[in-house]
Short mmCIF file of C-alpha atoms in Angstrom, two decimals:
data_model
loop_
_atom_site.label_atom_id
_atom_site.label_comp_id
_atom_site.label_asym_id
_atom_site.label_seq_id
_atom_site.Cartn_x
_atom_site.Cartn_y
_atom_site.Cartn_z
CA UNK A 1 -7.36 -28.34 1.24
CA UNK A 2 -7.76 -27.87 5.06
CA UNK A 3 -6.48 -24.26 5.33
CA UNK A 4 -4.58 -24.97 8.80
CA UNK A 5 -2.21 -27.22 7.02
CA UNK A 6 1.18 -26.02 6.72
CA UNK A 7 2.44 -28.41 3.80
CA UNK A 8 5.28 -25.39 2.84
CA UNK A 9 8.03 -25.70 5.44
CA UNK A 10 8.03 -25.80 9.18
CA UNK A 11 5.67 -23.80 11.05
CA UNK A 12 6.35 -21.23 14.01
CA UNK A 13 9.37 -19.33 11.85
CA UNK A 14 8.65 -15.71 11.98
CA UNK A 15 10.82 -15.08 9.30
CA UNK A 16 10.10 -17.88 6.72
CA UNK A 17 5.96 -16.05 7.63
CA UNK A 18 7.47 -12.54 6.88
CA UNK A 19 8.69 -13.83 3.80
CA UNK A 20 5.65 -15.64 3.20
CA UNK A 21 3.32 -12.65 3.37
CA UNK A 22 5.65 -10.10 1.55
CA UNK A 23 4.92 -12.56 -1.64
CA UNK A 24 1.16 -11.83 -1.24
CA UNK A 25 1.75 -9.05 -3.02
CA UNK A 26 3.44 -10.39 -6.28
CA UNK A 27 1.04 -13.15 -5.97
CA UNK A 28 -2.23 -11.01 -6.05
CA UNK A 29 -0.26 -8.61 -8.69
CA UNK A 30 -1.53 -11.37 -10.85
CA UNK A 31 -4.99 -10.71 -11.03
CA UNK A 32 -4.95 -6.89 -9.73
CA UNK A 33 -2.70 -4.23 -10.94
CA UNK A 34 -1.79 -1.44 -8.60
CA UNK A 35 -3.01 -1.99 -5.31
CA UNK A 36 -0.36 -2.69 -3.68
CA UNK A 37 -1.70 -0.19 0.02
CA UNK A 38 -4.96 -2.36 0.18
CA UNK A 39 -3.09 -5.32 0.18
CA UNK A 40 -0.61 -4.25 2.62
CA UNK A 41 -3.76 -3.03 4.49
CA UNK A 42 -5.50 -6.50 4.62
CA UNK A 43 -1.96 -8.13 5.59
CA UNK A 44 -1.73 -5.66 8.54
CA UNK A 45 -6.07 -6.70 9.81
CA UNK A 46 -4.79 -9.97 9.57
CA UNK A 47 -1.95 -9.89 11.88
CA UNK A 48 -3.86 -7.77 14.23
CA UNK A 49 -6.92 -9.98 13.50
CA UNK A 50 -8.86 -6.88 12.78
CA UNK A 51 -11.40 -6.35 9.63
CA UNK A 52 -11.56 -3.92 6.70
CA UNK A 53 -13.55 -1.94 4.99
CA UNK A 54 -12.98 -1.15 1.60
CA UNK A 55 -14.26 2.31 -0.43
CA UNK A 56 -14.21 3.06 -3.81
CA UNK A 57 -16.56 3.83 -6.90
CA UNK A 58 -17.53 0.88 -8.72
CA UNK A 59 -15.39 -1.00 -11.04
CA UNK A 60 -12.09 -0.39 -9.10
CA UNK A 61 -11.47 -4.39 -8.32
CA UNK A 62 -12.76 -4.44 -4.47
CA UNK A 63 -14.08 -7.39 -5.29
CA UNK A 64 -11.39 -9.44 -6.83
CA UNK A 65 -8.80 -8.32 -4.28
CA UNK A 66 -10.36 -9.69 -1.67
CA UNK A 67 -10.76 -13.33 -3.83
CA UNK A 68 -7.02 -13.18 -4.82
CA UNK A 69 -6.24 -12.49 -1.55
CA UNK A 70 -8.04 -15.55 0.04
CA UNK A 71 -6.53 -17.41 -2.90
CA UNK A 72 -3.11 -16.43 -2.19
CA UNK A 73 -3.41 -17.66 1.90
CA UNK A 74 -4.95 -20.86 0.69
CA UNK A 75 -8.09 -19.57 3.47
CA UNK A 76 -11.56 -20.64 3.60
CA UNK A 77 -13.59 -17.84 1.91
CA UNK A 78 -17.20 -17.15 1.10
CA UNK A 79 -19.16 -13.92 -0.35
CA UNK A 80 -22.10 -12.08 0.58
CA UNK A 81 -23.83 -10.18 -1.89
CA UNK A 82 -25.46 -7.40 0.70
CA UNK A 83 -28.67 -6.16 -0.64
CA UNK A 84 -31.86 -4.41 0.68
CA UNK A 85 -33.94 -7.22 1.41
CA UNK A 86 -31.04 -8.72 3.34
CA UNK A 87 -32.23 -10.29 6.63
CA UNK A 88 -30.12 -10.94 9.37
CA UNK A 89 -30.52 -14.66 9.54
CA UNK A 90 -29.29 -15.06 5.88
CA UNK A 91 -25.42 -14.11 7.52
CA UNK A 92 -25.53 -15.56 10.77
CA UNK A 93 -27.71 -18.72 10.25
CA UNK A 94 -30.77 -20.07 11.43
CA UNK A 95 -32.60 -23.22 13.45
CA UNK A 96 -34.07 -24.94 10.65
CA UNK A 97 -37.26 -27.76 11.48
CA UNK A 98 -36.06 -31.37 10.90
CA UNK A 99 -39.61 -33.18 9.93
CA UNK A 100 -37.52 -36.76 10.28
CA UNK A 101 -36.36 -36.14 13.82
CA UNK A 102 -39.45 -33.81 14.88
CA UNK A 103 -36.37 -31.13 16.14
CA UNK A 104 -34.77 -27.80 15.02
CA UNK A 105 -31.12 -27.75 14.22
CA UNK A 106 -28.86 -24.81 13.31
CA UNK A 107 -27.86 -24.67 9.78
CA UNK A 108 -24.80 -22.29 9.87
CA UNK A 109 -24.73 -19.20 7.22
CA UNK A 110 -21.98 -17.63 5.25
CA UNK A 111 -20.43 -15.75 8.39
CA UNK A 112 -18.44 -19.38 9.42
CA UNK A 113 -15.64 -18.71 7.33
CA UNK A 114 -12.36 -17.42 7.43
CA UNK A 115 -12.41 -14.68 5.21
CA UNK A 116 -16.19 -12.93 4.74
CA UNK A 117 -16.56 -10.63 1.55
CA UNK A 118 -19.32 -8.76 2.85
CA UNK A 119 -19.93 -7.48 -0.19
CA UNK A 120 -21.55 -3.62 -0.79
CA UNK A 121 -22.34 -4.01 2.31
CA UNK A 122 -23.74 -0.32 2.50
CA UNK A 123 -26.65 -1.30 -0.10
CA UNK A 124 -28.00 -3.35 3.07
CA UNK A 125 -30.36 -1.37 6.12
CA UNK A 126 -28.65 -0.81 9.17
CA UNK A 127 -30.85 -3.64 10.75
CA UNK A 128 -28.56 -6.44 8.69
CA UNK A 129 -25.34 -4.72 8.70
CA UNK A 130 -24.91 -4.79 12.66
CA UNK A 131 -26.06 -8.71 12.37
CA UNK A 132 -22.06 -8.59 12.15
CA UNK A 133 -21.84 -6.92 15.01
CA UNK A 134 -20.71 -9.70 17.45
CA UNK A 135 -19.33 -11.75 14.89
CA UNK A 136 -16.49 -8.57 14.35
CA UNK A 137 -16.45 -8.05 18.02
CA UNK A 138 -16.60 -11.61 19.64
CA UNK A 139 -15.50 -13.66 16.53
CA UNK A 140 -18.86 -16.03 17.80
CA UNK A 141 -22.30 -16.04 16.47
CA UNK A 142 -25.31 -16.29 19.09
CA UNK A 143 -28.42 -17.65 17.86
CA UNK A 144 -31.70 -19.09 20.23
CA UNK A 145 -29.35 -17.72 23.27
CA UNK A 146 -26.37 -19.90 22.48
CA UNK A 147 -22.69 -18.91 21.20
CA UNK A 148 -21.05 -20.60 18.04
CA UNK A 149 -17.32 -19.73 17.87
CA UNK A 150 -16.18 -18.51 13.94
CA UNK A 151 -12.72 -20.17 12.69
CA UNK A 152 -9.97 -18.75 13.77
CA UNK A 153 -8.02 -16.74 11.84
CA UNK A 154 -11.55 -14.69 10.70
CA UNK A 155 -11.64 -11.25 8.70
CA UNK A 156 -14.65 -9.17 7.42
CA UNK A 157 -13.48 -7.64 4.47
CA UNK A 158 -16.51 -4.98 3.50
CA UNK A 159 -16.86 -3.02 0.32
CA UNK A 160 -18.47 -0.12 -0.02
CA UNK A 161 -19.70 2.38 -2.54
CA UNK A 162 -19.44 6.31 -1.34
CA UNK A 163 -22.14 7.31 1.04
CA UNK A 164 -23.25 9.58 -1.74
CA UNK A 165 -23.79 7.37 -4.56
CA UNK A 166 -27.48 5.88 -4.59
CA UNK A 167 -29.46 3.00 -2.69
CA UNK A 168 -26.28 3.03 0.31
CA UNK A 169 -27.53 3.62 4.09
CA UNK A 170 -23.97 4.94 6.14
CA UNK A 171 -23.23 2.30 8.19
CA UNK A 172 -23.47 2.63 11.92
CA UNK A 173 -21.20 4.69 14.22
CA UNK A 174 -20.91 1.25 15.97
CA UNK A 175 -20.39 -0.95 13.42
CA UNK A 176 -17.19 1.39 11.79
CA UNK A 177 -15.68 1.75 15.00
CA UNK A 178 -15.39 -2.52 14.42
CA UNK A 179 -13.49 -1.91 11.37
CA UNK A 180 -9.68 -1.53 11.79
CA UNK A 181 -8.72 -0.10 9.31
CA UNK A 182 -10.48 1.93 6.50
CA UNK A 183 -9.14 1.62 2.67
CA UNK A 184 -9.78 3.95 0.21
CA UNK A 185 -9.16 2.14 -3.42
CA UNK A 186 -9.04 5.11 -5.86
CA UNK A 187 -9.14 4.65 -9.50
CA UNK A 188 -6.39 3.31 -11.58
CA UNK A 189 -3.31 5.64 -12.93
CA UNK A 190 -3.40 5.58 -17.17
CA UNK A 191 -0.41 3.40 -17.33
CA UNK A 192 -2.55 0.95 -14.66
CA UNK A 193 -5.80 0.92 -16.73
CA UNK A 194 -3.73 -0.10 -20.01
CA UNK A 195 -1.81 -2.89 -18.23
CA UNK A 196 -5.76 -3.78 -17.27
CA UNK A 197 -7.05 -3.64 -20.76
CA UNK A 198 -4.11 -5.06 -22.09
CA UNK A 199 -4.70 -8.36 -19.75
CA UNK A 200 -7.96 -8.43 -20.70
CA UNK A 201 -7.46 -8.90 -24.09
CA UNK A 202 -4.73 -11.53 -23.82
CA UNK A 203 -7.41 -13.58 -22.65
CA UNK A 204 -7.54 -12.91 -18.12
CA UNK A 205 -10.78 -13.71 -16.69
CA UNK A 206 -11.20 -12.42 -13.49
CA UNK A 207 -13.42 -14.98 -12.56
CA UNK A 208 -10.65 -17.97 -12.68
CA UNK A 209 -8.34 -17.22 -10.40
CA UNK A 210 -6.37 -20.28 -10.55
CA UNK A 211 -5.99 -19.78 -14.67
CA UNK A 212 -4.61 -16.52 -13.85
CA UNK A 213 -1.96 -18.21 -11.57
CA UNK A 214 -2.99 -16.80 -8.89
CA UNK A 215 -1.76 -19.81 -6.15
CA UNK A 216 -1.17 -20.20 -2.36
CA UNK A 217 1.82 -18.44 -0.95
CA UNK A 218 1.19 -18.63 2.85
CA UNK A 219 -1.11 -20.33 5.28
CA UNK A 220 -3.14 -20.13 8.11
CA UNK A 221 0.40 -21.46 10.57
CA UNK A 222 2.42 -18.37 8.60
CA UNK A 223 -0.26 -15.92 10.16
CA UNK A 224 0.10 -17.75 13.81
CA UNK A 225 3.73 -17.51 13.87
CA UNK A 226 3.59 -13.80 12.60
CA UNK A 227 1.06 -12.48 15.09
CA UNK A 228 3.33 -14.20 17.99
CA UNK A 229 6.29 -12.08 16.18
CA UNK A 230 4.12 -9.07 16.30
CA UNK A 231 2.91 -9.43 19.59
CA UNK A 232 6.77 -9.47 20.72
CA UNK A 233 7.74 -6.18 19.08
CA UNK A 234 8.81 -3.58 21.29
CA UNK A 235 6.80 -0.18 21.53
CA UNK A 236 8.76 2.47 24.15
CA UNK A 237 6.90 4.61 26.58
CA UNK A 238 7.26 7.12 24.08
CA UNK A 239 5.86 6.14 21.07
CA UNK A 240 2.77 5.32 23.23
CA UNK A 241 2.19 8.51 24.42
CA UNK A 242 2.62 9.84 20.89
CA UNK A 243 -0.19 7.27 19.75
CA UNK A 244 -2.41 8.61 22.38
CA UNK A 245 -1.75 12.46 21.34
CA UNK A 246 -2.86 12.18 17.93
CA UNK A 247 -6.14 10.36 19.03
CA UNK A 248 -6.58 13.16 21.89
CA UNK A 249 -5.63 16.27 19.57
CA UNK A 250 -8.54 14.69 17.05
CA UNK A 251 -11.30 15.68 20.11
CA UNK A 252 -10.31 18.74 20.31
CA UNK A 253 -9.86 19.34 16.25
CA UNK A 254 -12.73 22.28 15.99
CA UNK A 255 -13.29 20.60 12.24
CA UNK A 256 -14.57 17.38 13.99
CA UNK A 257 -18.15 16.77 15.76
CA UNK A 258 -16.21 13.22 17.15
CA UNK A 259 -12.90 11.98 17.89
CA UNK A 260 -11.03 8.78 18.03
CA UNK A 261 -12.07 6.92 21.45
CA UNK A 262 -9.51 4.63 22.89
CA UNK A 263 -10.44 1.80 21.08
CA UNK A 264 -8.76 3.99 18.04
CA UNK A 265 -5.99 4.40 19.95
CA UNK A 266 -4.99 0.67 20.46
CA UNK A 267 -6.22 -0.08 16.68
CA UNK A 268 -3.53 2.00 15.67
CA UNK A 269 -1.21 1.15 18.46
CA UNK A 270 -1.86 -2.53 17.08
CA UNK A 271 -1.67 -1.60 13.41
CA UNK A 272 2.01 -0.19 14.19
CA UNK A 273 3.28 -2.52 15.63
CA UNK A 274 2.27 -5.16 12.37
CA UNK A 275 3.51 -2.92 9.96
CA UNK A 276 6.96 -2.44 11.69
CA UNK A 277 6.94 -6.38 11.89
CA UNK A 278 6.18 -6.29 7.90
CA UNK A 279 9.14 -3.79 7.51
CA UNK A 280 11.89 -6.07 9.51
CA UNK A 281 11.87 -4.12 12.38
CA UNK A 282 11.44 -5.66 16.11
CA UNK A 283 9.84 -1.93 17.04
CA UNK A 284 8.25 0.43 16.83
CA UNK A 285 8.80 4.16 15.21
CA UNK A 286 7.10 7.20 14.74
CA UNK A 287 7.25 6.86 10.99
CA UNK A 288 5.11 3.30 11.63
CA UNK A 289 2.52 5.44 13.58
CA UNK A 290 2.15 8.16 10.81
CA UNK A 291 1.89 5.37 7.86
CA UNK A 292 -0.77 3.55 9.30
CA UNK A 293 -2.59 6.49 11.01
CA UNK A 294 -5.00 7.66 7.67
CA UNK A 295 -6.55 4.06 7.38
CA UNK A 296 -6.99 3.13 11.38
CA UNK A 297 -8.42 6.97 12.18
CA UNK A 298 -10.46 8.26 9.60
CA UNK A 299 -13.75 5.65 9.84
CA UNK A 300 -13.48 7.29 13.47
CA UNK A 301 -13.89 10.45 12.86
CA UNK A 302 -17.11 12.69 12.37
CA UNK A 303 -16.89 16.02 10.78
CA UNK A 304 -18.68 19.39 11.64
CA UNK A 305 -21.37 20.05 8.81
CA UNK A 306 -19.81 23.81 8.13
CA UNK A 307 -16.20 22.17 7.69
CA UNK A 308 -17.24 19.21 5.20
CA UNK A 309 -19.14 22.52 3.42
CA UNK A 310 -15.79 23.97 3.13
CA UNK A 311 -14.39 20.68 1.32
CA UNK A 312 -12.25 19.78 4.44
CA UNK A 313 -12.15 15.85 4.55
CA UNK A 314 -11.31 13.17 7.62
CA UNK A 315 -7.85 12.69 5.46
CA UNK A 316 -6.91 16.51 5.63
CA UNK A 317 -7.44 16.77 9.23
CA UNK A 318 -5.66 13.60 10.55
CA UNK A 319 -2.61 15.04 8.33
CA UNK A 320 -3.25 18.07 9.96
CA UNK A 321 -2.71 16.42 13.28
CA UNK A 322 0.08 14.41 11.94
CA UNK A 323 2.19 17.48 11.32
CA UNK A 324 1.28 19.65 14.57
CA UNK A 325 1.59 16.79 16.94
CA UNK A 326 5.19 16.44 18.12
CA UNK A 327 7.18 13.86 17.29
CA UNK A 328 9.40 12.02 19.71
CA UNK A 329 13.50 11.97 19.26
#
């Protein structure tokens, strides 16, 4: 089914989108229990046409949220498996030789999709992971000095193992900076892991999305007409300049080696301004700022080698920030 296709109601209704992205979640529920954050998280890069990156230990279902999601938004969707012989050319593309017309022509690779499950895409050398560089950047693809344009809407949506576990390679300061928000998928409460089991034995396969149930619930036209709702939502003066304290109070955090540049700052300026749209709000608050600041700022922050030996994380020095930064009235 062509993805733009609205064949669900009329198109261009903010509120019949809203409506149409809060069901993602029940929809999804269906093949993933308890994730309910990431997939707020991937709603919110999708409004601000941003791209994810997802951590967590193996086994945790990185994977299949990103399928049910592209399931659920009846999107174009393809999967790259990142490994260490990996080359470049094998996610943008390449000119390929024509023998019948003498001539090279580009044969497009996985990247010309909507939605790209780069996945472990830390178990890849630097080299290949910034081949998504200007893809994530300019949403185009240049190859033999000339620009391809991805579809539009388009979302990376990396997983990642932790940096510690073996065969990764930390992925360049460059290339997280890309990333709007960062999503940390922990492992599953006890009550969680039965209802997993449990599904499991009744038969779920988490390869068959569609037996699961798992079906369209919004479109490519329900993310157009939500972004133009975002992009109307009001942000005062104030909550501006309490975006840009939090990013400047992270330079001068004597935990951190790095801060969040400005590019932070609008990511989570951005990534506010969604989330109050998501809520039913037509503007922005502080409380928007402080839910949505631990997944936009901590890819963006370094740590000082002395303060990660005394176990302090990115996480417990953004909240840090949070709660000495003040809050405007």
């Amino acid at each position: 089914m062509d993805p733009t296709t609205d064949n669900a109601g009329p198109t261009g209704d903010p509120d019949r989108a809203r409506a149409a992205l809060e069901a993602l979640r029940a929809e999804i529920a269906k093949a993933v229990v308890g994730q309910d954050p990431a997939v707020t998280g991937l709603v919110v890069a999708l409004l601000c046409r941003g791209h994810v990156l997802l951590e967590g230990v193996p086994g945790v279902a990185k994977t299949l949220l990103v399928r049910a999601l592209a399931a659920a938004l009846e999107l174009d969707t393809k999967r790259v498996q990142f490994t260490p012989d990996l080359m470049p050319s094998d996610i943008t593309g390449s000119l390929v030789y024509d023998a019948r017309t003498a001539e090279f022509s580009f044969q497009p690779g996985p990247v010309f999709t909507h939605l790209l499950l780069a996945d472990e895409i830390n178990r890849t050398p630097p080299k290949t992971q910034s081949s998504l560089l200007e893809a994530m950047e300019e949403r185009q693809v240049t190859v033999d000095g000339t620009p391809r344009p991805l579809p539009d809407p388009f979302l990376v949506a990396a997983t990642q193992n932790p940096v510690e576990y073996e065969g990764t390679y930390p992925l360049p300061e460059a290339q997280l900076d890309r990333f709007l928000l960062k999503l940390t998928i922990p492992l599953p409460s006890r009550q969680d892991e039965i209802d997993v089991l449990t599904r499991h034995a009744e038969g779920f396969n988490p390869r068959d999305l569609h037996a699961a149930g798992v079906r369209p619930v919004a479109t490519a036209a329900d993310l157009d007409a939500a972004r133009a709702a975002v992009a109307k939502t009001t942000v005062s003066p104030d909550i501006t300049a309490y975006v840009v304290d939090i990013c400047r109070a992270t330079r001068e955090s004597p935990s951190l080696t790095l801060g969040v540049s400005p590019r932070g700052a609008t990511a989570l300026l951005a990534a506010s301004r969604a989330w109050a749209w998501l809520t039913g709000r037509d503007y922005v608050i502080p409380d928007d700022v402080k839910a949505l600041a631990l997944p936009t700022l901590r890819h963006r922050v370094q740590l000082r080698p002395e303060a990660e030996m005394e176990g302090v994380t990115a996480d417990s020095v953004i909240n840090a920030i949070l709660t000495h930064v003040p809050v405007p009235r």
